[in-house]
Coordinates of C-alpha atoms in Angstrom, one line a residue:
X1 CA 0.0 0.0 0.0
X2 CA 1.2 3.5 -0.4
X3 CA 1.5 6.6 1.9
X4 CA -1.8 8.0 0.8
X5 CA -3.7 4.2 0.9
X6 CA -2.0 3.8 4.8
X7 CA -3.0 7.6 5.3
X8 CA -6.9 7.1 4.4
X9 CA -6.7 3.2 6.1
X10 CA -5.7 5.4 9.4
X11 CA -7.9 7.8 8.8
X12 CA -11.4 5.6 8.1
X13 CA -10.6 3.7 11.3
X14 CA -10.1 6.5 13.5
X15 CA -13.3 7.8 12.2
X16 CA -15.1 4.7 12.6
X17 CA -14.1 5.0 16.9
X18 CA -14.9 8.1 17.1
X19 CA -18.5 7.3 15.6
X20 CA -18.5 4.0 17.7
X21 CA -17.7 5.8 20.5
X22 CA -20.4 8.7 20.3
X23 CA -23.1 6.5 19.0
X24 CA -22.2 4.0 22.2
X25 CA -22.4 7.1 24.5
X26 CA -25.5 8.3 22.8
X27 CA -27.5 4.3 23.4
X28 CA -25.9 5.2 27.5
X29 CA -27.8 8.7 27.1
X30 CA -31.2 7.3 26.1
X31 CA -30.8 3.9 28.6
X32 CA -29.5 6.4 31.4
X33 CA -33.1 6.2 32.9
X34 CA -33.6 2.9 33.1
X35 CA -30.0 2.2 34.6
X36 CA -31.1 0.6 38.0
X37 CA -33.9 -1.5 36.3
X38 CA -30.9 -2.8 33.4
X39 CA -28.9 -3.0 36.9
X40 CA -31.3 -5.6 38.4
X41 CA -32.4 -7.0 35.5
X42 CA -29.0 -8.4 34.8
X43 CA -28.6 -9.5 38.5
X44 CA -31.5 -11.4 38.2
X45 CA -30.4 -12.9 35.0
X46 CA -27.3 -14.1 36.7
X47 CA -28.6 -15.2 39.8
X48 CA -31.3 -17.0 38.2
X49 CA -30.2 -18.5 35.5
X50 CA -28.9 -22.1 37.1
X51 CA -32.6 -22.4 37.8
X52 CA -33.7 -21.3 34.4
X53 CA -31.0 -24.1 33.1
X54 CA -32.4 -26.8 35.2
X55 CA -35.8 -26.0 33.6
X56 CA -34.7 -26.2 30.2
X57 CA -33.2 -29.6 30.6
X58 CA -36.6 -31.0 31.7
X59 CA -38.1 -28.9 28.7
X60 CA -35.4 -28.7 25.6
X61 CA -37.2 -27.6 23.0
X62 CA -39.4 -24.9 24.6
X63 CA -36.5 -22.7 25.7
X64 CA -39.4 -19.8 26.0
X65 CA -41.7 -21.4 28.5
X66 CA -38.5 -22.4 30.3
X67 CA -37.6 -18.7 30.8
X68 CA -40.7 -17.8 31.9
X69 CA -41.5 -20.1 34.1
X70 CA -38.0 -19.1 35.8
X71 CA -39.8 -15.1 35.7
X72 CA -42.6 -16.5 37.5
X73 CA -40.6 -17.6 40.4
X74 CA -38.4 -14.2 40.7
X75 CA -42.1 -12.5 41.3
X76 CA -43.1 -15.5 43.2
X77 CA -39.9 -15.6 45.6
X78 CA -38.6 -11.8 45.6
X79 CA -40.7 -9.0 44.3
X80 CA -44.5 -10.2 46.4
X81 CA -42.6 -10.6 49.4
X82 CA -40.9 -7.3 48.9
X83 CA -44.1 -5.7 48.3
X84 CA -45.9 -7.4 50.9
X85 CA -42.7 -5.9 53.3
X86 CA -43.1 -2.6 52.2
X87 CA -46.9 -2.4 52.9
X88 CA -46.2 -3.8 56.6
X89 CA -43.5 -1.5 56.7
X90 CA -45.6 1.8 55.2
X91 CA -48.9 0.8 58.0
X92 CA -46.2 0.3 60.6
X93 CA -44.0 3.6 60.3
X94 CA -47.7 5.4 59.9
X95 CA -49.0 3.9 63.3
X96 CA -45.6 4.9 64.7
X97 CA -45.5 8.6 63.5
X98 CA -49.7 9.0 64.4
X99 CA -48.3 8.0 67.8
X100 CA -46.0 10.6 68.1
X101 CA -48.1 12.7 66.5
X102 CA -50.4 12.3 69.2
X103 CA -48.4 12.6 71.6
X104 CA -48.4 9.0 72.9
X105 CA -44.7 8.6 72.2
X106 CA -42.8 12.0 73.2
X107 CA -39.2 12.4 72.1
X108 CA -38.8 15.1 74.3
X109 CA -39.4 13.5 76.8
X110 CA -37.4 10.4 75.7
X111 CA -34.5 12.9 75.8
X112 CA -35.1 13.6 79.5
X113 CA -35.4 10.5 80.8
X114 CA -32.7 9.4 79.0
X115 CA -30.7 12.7 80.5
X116 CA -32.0 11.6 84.1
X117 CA -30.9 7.7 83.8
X118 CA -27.4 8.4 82.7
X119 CA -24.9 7.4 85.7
X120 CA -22.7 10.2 87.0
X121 CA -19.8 9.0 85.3
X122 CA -21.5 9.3 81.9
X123 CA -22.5 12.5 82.9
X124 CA -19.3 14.1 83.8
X125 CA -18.0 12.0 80.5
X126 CA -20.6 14.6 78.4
X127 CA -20.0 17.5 80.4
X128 CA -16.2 17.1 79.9
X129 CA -17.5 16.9 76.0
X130 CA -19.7 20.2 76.2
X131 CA -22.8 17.6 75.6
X132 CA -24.8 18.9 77.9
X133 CA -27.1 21.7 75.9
X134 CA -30.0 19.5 77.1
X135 CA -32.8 22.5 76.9
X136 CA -31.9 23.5 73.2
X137 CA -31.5 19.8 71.8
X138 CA -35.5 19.8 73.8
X139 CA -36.2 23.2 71.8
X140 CA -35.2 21.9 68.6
X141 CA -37.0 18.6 68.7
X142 CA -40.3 21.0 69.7
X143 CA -39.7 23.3 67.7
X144 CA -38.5 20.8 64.6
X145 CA -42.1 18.7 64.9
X146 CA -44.3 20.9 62.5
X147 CA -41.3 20.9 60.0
X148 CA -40.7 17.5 60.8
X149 CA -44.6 17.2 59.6
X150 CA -44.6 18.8 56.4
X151 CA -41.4 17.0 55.0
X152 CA -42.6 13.4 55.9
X153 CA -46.0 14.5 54.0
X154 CA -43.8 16.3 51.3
X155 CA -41.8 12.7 50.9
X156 CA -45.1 10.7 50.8
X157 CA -46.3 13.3 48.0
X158 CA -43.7 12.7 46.1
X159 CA -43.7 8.5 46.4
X160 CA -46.9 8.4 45.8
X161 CA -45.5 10.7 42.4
X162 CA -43.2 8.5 41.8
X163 CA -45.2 5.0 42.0
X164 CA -45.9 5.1 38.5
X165 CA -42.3 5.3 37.5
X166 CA -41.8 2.6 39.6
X167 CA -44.0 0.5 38.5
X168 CA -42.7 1.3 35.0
X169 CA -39.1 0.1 35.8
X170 CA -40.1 -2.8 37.5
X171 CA -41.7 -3.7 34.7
X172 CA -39.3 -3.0 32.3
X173 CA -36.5 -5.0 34.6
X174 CA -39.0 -7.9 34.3
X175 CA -38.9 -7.9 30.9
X176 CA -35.4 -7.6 30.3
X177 CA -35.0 -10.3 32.3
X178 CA -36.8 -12.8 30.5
X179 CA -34.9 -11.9 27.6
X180 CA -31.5 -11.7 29.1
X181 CA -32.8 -15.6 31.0
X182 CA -33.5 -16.8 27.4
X183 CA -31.2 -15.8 25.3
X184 CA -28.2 -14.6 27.8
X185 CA -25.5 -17.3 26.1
X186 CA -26.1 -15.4 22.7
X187 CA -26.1 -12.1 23.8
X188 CA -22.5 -13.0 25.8
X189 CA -21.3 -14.9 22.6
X190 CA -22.2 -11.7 20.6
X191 CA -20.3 -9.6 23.3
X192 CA -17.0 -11.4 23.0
X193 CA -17.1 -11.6 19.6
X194 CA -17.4 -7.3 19.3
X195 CA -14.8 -6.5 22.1
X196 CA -11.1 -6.2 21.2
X197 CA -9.8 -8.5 24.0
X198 CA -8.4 -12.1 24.3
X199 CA -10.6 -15.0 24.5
X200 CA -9.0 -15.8 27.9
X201 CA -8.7 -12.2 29.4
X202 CA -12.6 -11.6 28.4
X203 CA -13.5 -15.1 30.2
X204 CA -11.6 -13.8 33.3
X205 CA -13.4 -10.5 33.2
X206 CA -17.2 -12.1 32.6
X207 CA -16.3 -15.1 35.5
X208 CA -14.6 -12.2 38.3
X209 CA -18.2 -9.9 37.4
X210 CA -20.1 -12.9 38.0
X211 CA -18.6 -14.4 41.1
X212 CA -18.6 -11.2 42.7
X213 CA -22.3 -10.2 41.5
X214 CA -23.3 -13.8 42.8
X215 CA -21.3 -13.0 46.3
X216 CA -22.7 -9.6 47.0
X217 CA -26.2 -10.9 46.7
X218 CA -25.7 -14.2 48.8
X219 CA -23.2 -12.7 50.9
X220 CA -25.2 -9.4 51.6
X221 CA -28.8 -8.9 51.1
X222 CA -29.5 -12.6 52.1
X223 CA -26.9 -11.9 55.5
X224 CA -29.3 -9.1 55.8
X225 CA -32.6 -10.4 55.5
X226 CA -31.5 -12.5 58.0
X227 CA -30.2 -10.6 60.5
X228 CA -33.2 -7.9 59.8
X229 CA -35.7 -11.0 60.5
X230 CA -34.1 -11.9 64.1
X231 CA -33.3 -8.6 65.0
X232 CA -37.1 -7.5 64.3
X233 CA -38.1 -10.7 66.4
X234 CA -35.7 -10.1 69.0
X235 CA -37.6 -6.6 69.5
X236 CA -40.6 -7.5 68.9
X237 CA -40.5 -10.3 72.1
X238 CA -38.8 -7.6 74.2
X239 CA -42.0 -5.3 73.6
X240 CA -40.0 -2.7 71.7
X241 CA -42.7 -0.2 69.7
X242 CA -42.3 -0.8 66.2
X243 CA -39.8 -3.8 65.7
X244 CA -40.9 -4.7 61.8
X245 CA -39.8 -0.7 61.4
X246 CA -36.3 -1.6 63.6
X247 CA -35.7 -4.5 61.6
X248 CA -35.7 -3.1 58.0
X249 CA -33.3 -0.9 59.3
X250 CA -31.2 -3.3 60.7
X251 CA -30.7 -5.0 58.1
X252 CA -30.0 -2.5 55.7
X253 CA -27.3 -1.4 58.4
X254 CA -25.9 -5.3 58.2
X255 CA -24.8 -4.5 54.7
X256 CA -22.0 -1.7 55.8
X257 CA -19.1 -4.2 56.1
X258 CA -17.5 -3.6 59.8
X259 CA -20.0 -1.4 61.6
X260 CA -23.1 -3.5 60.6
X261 CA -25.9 -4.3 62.6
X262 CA -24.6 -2.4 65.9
X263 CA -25.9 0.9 64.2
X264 CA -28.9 0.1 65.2
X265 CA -29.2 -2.4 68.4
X266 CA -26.3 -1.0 70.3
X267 CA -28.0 2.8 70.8
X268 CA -31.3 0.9 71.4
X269 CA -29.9 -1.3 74.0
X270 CA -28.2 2.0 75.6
X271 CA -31.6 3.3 75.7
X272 CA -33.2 0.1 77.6
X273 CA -30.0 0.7 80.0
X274 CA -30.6 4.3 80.9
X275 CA -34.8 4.2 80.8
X276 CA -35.0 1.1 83.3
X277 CA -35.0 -2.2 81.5
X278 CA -32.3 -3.5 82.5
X279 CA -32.8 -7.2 81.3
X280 CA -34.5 -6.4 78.3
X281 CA -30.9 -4.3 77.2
X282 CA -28.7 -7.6 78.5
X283 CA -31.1 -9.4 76.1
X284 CA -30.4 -7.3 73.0
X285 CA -26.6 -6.9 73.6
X286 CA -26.6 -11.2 74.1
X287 CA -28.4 -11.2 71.1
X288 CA -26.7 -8.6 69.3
X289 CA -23.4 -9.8 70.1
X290 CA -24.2 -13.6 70.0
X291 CA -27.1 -14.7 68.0
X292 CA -27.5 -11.4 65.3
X293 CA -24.1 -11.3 65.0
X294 CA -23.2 -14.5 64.8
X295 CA -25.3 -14.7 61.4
X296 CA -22.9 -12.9 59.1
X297 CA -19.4 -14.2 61.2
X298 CA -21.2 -17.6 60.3
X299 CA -23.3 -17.5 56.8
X300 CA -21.1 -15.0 54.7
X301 CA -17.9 -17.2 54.5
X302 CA -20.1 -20.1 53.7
X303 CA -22.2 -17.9 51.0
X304 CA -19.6 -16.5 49.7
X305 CA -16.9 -18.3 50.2
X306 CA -13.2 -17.0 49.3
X307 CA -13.8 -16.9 45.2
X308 CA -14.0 -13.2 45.2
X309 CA -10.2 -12.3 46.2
X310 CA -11.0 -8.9 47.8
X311 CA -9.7 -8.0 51.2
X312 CA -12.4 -6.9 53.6
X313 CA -11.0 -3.5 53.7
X314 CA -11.9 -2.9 49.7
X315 CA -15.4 -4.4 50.1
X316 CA -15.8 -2.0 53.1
X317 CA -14.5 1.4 50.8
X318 CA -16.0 0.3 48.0
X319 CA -19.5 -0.6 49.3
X320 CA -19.6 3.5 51.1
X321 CA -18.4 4.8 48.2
X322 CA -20.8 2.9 46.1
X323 CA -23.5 4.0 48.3
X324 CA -22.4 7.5 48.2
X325 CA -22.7 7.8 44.4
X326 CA -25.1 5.4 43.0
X327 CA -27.6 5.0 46.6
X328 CA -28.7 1.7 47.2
X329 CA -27.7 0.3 43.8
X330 CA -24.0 0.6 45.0
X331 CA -23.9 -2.1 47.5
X332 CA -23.7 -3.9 44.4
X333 CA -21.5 -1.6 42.0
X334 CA -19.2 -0.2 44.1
X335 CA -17.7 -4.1 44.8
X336 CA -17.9 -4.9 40.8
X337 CA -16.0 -2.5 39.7
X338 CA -13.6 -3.2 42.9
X339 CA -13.6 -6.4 41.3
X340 CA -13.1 -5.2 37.8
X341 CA -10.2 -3.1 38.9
X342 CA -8.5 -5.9 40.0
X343 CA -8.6 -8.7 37.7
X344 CA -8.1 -5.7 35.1
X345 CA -4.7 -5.3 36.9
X346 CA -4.2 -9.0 37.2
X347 CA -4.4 -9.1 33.3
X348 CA -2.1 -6.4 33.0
X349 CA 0.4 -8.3 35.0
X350 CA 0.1 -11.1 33.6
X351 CA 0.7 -9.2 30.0
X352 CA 4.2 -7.8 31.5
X353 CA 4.9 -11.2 32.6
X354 CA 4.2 -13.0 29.3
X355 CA 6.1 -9.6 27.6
X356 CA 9.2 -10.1 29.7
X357 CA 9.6 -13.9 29.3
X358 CA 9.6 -13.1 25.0
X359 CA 12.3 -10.6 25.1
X360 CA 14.2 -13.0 27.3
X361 CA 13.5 -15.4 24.7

C-alpha cells in the first residue's frame, strides 16, 4: 500500500471510533433512565439463571416457556414478598408517626429520661465533652415537629408521584429479564465476539463480574434479611414499639461491612439501660453480640466463600463509596468495579509477565 492508501486506512478507522464511541455514549444517554432496572435485571439474569438451566433440561425444546417459568418464580420468591414488606412496613411507620403525632410517644421526653438515667460518670464524661445543651437539643426537637410534619408529608407526596415510575421500571426490569434468561449465552457470545480483547482475558473479566455479583447478593442482602428477621423478632419479644420498622433498618445497616448491625441495636440497647429495663438491654446486647451477629461471622464465608479475592478493607471502601454515588444500587457496583479493577490489573500483570519472558527469549 502506499502513503496516501495507509494515510486514508488510518484515517477511516479512526473515524469509525470516534463514531462508535459517540453513538455507544448516545445508546448510554437514552438507557441512562432505566439504569437501576438494566442494573437488576441483569442481577437477576445471573442469579437466576442455574434455575432457568435446570428448567430447560426437563423442557429442551421450549426454551421460552422455560424462561418464563423461571420469571414467574423471581415474582413468586422476591418481588410479592418485597411488596408485601413494604406495605407492613408503610402501615407500621404510619401507626408509629400518628403516635407521636399524638403525643403517645414524646421524644422530648425520651430525651429527658434518657438525661435523668445516665450514671454520673456518663455525665461528667458529656459535660467534659460540652454535651450537655440539654434544653436546646428539647427546643429543637419542639420546635422541629411541625417541619418535621410537612417534610414526611412532602416525601409521601412525592412516592406516591413516583409509584408510577416505579411500576414502569419494574416492569421494564421484568422484561429484560426474561430476555437476558433466554437468550443470555447469545447475547454474551455476541459480546465477545465485538470486544477487542483475548478469548481468555474476556472469560476472566465475565467469571470475576459474575462471582462477585453472585457473592454480594448471597453474601449481603441474604446476610441481611436475615439478621433484619431476628433482630425485628428479637424486639418484637422484648416489647420494643415498632420492631418490623427496627428490623428493615437493621438490616439495611448489616450491609456496611465492619459497623453492621450495631448501628442500630447498640443505641437501642443504651436506651433500655438508661430508661429502666435492664434485662430487656442484657437481652439485646446477648443477642446482638451472639445470636444477630453470629449470622454474618457464620453465613457469609459459607455464601460467599473465598472466590471473590477482595480484602475486607476494599469491600468496606467500595460498598460506602458505592452507596455514596449510585444509593442503594451501589452495595452492588461499588464491589464490581472493585472487582473489575482488580482482575483488570491482574491481566495487565500477567501481559508484562508474558512480555518479559519473550524478550528473554
Amino acid at each position: 500500500m502506499t502513503d496516501k492508501e495507509n494515510y486514508r486506512a488510518a484515517g477511516d478507522r479512526w473515524s469509525f471510533l470516534a463514531i462508535l464511541i459517540a453513538i455507544t455514549l448516545a445508546f448510554a444517554l437514552v438507557l441512562a433512565p432505566f439504569f437501576a432496572a438494566i442494573l437488576w435485571a441483569v442481577i437477576a439474569a445471573i442469579l437466576f439463571t442455574p434455575a432457568y438451566q435446570r428448567l430447560l433440561d426437563r423442557m429442551p425444546q421450549r426454551p421460552g416457556s422455560a424462561a418464563l417459568l423461571t420469571l414467574l418464580l423471581i415474582i413468586a420468591i422476591v418481588i410479592l414478598p418485597a411488596a408485601i414488606l413494604t406495605g407492613a412496613l408503610v402501615g407500621e411507620a404510619t401507626t408509629l408517626y400518628g403516635r407521636i403525632q399524638s403525643g403517645e410517644i414524646n421524644p422530648v421526653q425520651i430525651l429527658a429520661d434518657f438525661r435523668a438515667g445516665l450514671p454520673q460518670w456518663a455525665s461528667a464524661a458529656l459535660q467534659r465533652l460540652g454535651l450537655t445543651n440539654f434544653a436546646a437539643a428539647r427546643d429543637m426537637l419542639g420546635g422541629g415537629a411541625a417541619d418535621g410534619v410537612r417534610a414526611i408529608l412532602g416525601q409521601a407526596f412525592l412516592f406516591g408521584q413516583s409509584l408510577f415510575g416505579l411500576l414502569i421500571k419494574l416492569a421494564v426490569m421484568l422484561y429484560l429479564t426474561y430476555f437476558l434468561i433466554r437468550d443470555g449465552h447469545k447475547m454474551q457470545r455476541r459480546i465477545a465476539e465485538a470486544v477487542p480483547l483475548r478469548t481468555d482475558h474476556l472469560e476472566l473479566l465475565v467469571k470475576r463480574f459474575i462471582i462477585v455479583v453472585r457473592a454480594t447478593i448471597k453474601g449481603s442482602i441474604v446476610v441481611a434479611i436475615l439478621q433484619g428477621f431476628i433482630g425485628g423478632l428479637v424486639l418484637w419479644a422484648l416489647g420494643v414499639e415498632a420492631p418490623l420498622l427496627w428490623g428493615v433498618l437493621m438490616g439495611a445497616a448489616s450491609l456496611l461491612p465492619a459497623v453492621g448491625t450495631g448501628l442500630v441495636w447498640v443505641p437501642m440497647a443504651l436506651y433500655l439501660f438508661v430508661t429502666g429495663a435492664i434485662w430487656q438491654g442484657v437481652v439485646l446486647v446477648f443477642c446482638g453480640l451472639f445470636v444477630i451477629g453470629m449470622v454474618d461471622n457464620v453465613l457469609r464465608p459459607i455464601l460467599v466463600g473465598r472466590e471473590t479475592r477482595i480484602p475486607d478493607y476494599v469491600v468496606l471502601i467500595t460498598t460506602l463509596g458505592g452507596l455514596q454515588l449510585f444509593g442503594f444500587h451501589g452495595i452492588v457496583i461499588g464491589p464490581v468495579i472493585a472487582a473489575m479493577f482488580i482482575a483488570v490489573w491482574d491481566i495487565a500483570a500477567d501481559m508484562r509477565r508474558e512480555s518479559a519472558a519473550a524478550a528473554k527469549a
